[in-house]
PDB file of C-alpha atoms in Angstrom:
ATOM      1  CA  UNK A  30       5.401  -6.364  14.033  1.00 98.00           C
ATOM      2  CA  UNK A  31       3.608  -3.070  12.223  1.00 98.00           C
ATOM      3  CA  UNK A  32       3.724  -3.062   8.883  1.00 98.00           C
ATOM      4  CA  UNK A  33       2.435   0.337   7.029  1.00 98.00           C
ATOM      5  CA  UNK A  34       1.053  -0.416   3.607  1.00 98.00           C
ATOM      6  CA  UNK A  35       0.529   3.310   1.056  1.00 98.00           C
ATOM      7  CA  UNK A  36      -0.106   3.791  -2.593  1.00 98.00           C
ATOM      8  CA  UNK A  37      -0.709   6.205  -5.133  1.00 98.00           C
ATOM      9  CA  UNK A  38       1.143   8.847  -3.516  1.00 98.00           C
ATOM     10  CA  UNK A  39       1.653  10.575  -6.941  1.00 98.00           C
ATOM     11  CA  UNK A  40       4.627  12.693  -5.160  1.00 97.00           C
ATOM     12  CA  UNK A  41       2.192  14.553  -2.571  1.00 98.00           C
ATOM     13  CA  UNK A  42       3.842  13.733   0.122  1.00 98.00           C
ATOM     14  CA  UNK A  43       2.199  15.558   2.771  1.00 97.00           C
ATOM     15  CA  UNK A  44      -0.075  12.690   3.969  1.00 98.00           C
ATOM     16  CA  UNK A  45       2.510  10.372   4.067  1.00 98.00           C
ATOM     17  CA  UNK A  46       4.064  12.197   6.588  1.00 98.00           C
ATOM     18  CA  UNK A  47       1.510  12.863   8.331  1.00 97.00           C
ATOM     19  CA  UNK A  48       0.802   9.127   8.497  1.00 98.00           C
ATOM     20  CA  UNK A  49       4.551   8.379   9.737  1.00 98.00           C
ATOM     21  CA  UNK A  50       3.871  10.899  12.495  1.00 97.00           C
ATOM     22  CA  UNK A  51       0.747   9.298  13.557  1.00 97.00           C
ATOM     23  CA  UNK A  52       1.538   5.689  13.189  1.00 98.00           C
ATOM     24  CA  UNK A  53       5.774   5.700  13.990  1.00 96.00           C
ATOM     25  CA  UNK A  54       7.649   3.462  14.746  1.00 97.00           C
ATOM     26  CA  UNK A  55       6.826   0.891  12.181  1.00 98.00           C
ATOM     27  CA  UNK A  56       8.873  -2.111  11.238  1.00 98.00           C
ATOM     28  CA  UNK A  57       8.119  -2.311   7.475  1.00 98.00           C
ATOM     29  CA  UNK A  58       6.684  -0.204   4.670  1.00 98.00           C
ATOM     30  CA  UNK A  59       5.065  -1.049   1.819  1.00 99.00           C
ATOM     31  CA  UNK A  60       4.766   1.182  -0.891  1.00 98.00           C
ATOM     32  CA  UNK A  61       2.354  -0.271  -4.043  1.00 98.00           C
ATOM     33  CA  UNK A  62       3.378   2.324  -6.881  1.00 98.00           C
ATOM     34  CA  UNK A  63       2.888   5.674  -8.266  1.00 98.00           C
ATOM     35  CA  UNK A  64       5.530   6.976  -6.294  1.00 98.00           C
ATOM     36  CA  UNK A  65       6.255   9.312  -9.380  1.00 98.00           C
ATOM     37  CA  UNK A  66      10.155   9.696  -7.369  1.00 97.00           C
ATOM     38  CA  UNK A  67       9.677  10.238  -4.426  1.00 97.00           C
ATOM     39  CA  UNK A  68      11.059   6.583  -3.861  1.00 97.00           C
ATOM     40  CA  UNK A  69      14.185   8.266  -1.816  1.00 97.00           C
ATOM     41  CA  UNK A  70      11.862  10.827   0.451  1.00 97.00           C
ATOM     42  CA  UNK A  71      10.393   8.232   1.390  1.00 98.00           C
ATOM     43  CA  UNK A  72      12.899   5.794   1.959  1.00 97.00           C
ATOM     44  CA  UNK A  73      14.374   7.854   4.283  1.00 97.00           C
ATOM     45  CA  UNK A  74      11.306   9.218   6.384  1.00 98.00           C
ATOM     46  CA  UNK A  75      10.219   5.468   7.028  1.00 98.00           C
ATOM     47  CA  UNK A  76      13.327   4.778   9.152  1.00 96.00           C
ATOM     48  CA  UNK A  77      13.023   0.782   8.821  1.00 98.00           C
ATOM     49  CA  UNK A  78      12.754  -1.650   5.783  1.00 98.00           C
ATOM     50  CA  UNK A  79      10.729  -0.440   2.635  1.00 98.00           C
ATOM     51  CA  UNK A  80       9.458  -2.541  -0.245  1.00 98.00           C
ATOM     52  CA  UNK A  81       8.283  -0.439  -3.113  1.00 98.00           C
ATOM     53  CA  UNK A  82       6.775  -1.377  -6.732  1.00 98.00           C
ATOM     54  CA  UNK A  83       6.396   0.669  -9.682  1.00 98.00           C
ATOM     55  CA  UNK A  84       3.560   1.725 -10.653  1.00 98.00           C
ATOM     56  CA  UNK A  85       1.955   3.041 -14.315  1.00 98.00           C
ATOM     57  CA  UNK A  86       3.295   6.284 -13.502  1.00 98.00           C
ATOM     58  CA  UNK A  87       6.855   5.542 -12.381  1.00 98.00           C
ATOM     59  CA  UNK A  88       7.685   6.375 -15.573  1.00 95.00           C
ATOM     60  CA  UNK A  89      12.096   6.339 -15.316  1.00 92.00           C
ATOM     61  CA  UNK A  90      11.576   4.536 -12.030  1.00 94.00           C
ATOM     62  CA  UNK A  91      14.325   1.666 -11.427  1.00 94.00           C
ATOM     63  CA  UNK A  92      12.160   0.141  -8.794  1.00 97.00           C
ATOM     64  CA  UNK A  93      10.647  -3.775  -9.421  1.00 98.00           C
ATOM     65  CA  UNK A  94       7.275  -3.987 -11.147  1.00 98.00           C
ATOM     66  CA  UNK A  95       6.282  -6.958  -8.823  1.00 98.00           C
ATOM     67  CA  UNK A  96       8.004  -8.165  -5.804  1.00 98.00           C
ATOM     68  CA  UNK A  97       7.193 -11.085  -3.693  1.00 98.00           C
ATOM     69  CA  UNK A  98       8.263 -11.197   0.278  1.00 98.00           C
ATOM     70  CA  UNK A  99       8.029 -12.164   3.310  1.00 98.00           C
ATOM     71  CA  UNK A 100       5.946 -10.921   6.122  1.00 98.00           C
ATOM     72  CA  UNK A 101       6.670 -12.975   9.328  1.00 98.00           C
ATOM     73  CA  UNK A 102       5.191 -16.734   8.510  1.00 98.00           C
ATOM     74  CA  UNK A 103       3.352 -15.063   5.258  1.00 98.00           C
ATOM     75  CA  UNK A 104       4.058 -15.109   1.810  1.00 98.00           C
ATOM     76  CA  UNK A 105       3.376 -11.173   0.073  1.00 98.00           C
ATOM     77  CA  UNK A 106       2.711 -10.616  -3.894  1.00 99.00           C
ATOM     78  CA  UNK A 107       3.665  -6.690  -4.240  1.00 99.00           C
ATOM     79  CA  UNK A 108       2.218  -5.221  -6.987  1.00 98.00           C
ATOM     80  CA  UNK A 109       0.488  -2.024  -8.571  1.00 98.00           C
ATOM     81  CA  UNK A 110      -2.073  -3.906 -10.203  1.00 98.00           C
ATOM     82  CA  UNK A 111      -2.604  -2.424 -13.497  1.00 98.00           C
ATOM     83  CA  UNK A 112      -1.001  -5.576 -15.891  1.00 98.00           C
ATOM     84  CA  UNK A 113      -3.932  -6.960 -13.873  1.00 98.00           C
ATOM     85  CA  UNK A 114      -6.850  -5.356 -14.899  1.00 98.00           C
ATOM     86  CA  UNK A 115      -7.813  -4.463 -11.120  1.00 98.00           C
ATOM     87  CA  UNK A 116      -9.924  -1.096 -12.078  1.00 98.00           C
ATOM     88  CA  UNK A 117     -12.510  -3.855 -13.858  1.00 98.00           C
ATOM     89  CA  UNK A 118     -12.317  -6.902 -11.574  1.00 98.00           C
ATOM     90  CA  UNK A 119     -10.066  -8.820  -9.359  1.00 98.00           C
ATOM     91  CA  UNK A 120     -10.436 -12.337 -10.876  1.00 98.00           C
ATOM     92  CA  UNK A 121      -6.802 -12.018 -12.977  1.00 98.00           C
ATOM     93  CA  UNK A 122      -4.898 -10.657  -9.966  1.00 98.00           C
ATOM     94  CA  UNK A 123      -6.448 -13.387  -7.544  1.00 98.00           C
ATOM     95  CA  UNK A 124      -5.119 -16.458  -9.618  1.00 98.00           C
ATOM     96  CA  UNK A 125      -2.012 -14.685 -10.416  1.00 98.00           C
ATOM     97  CA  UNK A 126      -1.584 -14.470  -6.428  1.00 98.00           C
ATOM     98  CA  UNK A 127      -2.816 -18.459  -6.192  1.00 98.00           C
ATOM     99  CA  UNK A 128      -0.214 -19.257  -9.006  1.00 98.00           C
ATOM    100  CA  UNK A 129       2.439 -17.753  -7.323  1.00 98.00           C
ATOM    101  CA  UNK A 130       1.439 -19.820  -3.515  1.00 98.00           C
ATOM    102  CA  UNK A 131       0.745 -16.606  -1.733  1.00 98.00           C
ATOM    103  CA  UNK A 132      -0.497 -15.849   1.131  1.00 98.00           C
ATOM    104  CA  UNK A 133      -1.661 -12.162   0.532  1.00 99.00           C
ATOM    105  CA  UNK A 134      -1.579 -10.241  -2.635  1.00 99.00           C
ATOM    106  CA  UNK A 135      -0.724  -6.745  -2.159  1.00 99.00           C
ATOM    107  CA  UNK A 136      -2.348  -4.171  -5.125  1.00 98.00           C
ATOM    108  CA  UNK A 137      -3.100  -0.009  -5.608  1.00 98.00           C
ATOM    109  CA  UNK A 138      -3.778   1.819  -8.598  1.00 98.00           C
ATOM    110  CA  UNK A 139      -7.680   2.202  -7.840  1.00 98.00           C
ATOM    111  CA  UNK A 140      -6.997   5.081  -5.371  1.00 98.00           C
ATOM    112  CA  UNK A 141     -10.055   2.778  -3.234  1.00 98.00           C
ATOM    113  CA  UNK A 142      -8.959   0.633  -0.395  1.00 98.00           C
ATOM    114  CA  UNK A 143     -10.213  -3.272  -0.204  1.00 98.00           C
ATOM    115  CA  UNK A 144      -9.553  -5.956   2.225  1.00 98.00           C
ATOM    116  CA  UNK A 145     -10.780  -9.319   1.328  1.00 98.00           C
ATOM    117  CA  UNK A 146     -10.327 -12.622   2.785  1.00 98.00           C
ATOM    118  CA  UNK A 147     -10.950 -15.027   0.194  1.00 98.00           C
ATOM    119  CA  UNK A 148     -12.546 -18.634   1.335  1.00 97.00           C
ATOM    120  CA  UNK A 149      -9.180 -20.570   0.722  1.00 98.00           C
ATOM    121  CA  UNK A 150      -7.061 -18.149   3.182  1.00 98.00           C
ATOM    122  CA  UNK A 151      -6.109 -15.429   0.327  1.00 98.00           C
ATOM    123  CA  UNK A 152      -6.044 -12.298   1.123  1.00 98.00           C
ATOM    124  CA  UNK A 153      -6.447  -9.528  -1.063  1.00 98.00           C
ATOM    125  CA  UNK A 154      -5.691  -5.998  -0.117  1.00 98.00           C
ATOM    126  CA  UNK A 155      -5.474  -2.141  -1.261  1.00 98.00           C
ATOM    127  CA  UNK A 156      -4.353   0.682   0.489  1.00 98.00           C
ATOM    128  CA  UNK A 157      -6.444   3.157  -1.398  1.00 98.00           C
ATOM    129  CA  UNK A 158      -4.431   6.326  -2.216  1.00 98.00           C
ATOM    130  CA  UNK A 159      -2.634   8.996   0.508  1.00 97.00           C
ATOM    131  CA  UNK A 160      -2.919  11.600  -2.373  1.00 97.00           C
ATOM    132  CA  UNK A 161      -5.900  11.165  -4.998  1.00 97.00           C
ATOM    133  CA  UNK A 162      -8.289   9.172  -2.816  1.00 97.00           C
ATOM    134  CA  UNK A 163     -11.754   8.008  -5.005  1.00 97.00           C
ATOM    135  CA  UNK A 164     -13.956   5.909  -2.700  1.00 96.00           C
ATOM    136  CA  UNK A 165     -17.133   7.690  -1.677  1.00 95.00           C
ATOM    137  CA  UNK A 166     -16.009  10.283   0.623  1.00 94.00           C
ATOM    138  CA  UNK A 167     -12.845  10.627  -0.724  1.00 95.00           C
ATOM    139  CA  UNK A 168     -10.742  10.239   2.618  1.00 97.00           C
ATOM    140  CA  UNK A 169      -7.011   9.299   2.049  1.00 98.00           C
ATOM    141  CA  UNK A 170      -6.570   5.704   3.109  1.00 98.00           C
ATOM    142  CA  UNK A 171      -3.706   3.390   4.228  1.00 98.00           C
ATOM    143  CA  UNK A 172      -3.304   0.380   5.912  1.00 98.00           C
ATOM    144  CA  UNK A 173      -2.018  -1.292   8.853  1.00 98.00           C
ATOM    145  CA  UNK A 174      -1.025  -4.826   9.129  1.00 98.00           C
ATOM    146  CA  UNK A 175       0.394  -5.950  12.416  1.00 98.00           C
ATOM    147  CA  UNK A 176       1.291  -9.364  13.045  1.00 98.00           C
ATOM    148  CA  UNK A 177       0.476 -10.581  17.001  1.00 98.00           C
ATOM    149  CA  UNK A 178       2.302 -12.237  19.539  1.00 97.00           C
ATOM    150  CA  UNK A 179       1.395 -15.750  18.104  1.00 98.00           C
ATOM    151  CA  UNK A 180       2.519 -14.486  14.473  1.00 98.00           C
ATOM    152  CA  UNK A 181      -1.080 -14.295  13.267  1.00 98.00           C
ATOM    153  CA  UNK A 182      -1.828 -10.906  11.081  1.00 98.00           C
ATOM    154  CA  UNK A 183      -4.430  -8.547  11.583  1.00 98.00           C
ATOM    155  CA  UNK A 184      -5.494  -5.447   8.867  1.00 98.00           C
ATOM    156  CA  UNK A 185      -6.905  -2.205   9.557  1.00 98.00           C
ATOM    157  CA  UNK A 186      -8.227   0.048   6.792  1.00 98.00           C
ATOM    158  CA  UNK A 187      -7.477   3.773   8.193  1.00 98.00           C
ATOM    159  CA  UNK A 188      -8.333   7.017   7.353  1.00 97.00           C
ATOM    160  CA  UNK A 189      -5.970  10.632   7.609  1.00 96.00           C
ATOM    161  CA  UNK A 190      -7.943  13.422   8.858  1.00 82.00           C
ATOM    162  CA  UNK A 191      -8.418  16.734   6.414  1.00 65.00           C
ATOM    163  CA  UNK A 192      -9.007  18.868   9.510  1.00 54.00           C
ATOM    164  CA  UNK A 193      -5.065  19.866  10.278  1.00 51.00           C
ATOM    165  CA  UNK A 194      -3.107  22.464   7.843  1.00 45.00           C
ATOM    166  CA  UNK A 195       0.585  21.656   7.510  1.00 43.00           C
ATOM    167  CA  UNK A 196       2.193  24.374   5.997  1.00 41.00           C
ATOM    168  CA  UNK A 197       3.054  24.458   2.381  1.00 38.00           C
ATOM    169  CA  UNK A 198       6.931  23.373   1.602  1.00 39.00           C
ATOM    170  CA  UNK A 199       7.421  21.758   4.935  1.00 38.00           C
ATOM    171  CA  UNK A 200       8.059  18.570   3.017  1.00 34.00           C
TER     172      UNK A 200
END
């Protein structure tokens, strides 16, 4: 199973597409806010199951705040991460995810990805942002979790190349 986890898209689409060319087919999306509504684009272009939250600037969005799910054997808290404090620390989101019995706590809103495995199995993850990337060098991130043979997940933090054009309106 290939699960395709985005935030912060902020309605610049253009990477996300590029993404669903490159990484197609995909059996789930995750989307973890600031879709700013493009929630039906989207929708659409993923061709399989999407989970989406709002974010702080899905303003008139209809879409859940927070969202819990299931990935395979694993338990997912979906959220944008801002009622958590997660620009300052990660602390409040972390027990919020260990209150709720999760396995994996899904966050964006810092436009910088992290993946960490905590000591008693959490794991913590952000995308980064397709759109308004801030990590140092500023690459648009995603990520890729893809669930093996035996059920057992695996993450990969990737990174969309600035060195193609696509031409403007396409999407």
């Amino acid at each position: 199973m290939k699960v395709l986890i985005v935030s912060d898209t902020h309605r610049q689409n253009e990477n996300f597409m590029r993404v669903m060319d490159r990484e197609e087919p995909i059996d789930l999306l995750i989307h973890c806010g600031d879709i700013e509504g493009s929630e039906s684009l989207i929708s659409r272009r993923a061709g399989c199951p999407v989970h989406m939250v709002a974010g702080n600037n899905d303003f008139f969005s209809q879409t859940d705040k927070e969202k819990e799910i299931s990935i395979g054997k694993y338990r997912a808290f979906l959220t944008h991460g801002h009622m958590y404090g997660v620009s300052f620390e990660l602390e409040t989101i972390k027990e919020e995810a260990r209150a709720r019995k999760v396995d994996i706590v899904m966050f964006g809103h810092t436009h910088k990805p992290h993946l960490e495995y905590c000591e008693d199995g959490l794991v913590v993850l952000n995308p980064g942002s397709l759109s308004y990337p801030r990590q140092d060098g500023r690459k648009p991130s995603y990520m890729l979790m893809e669930l093996d043979r035996n059920g057992e997940a695996h993450y990969t933090v990737c990174y969309v190349e600035q060195d193609r054009d696509i031409p403007s309106g396409l999407y």
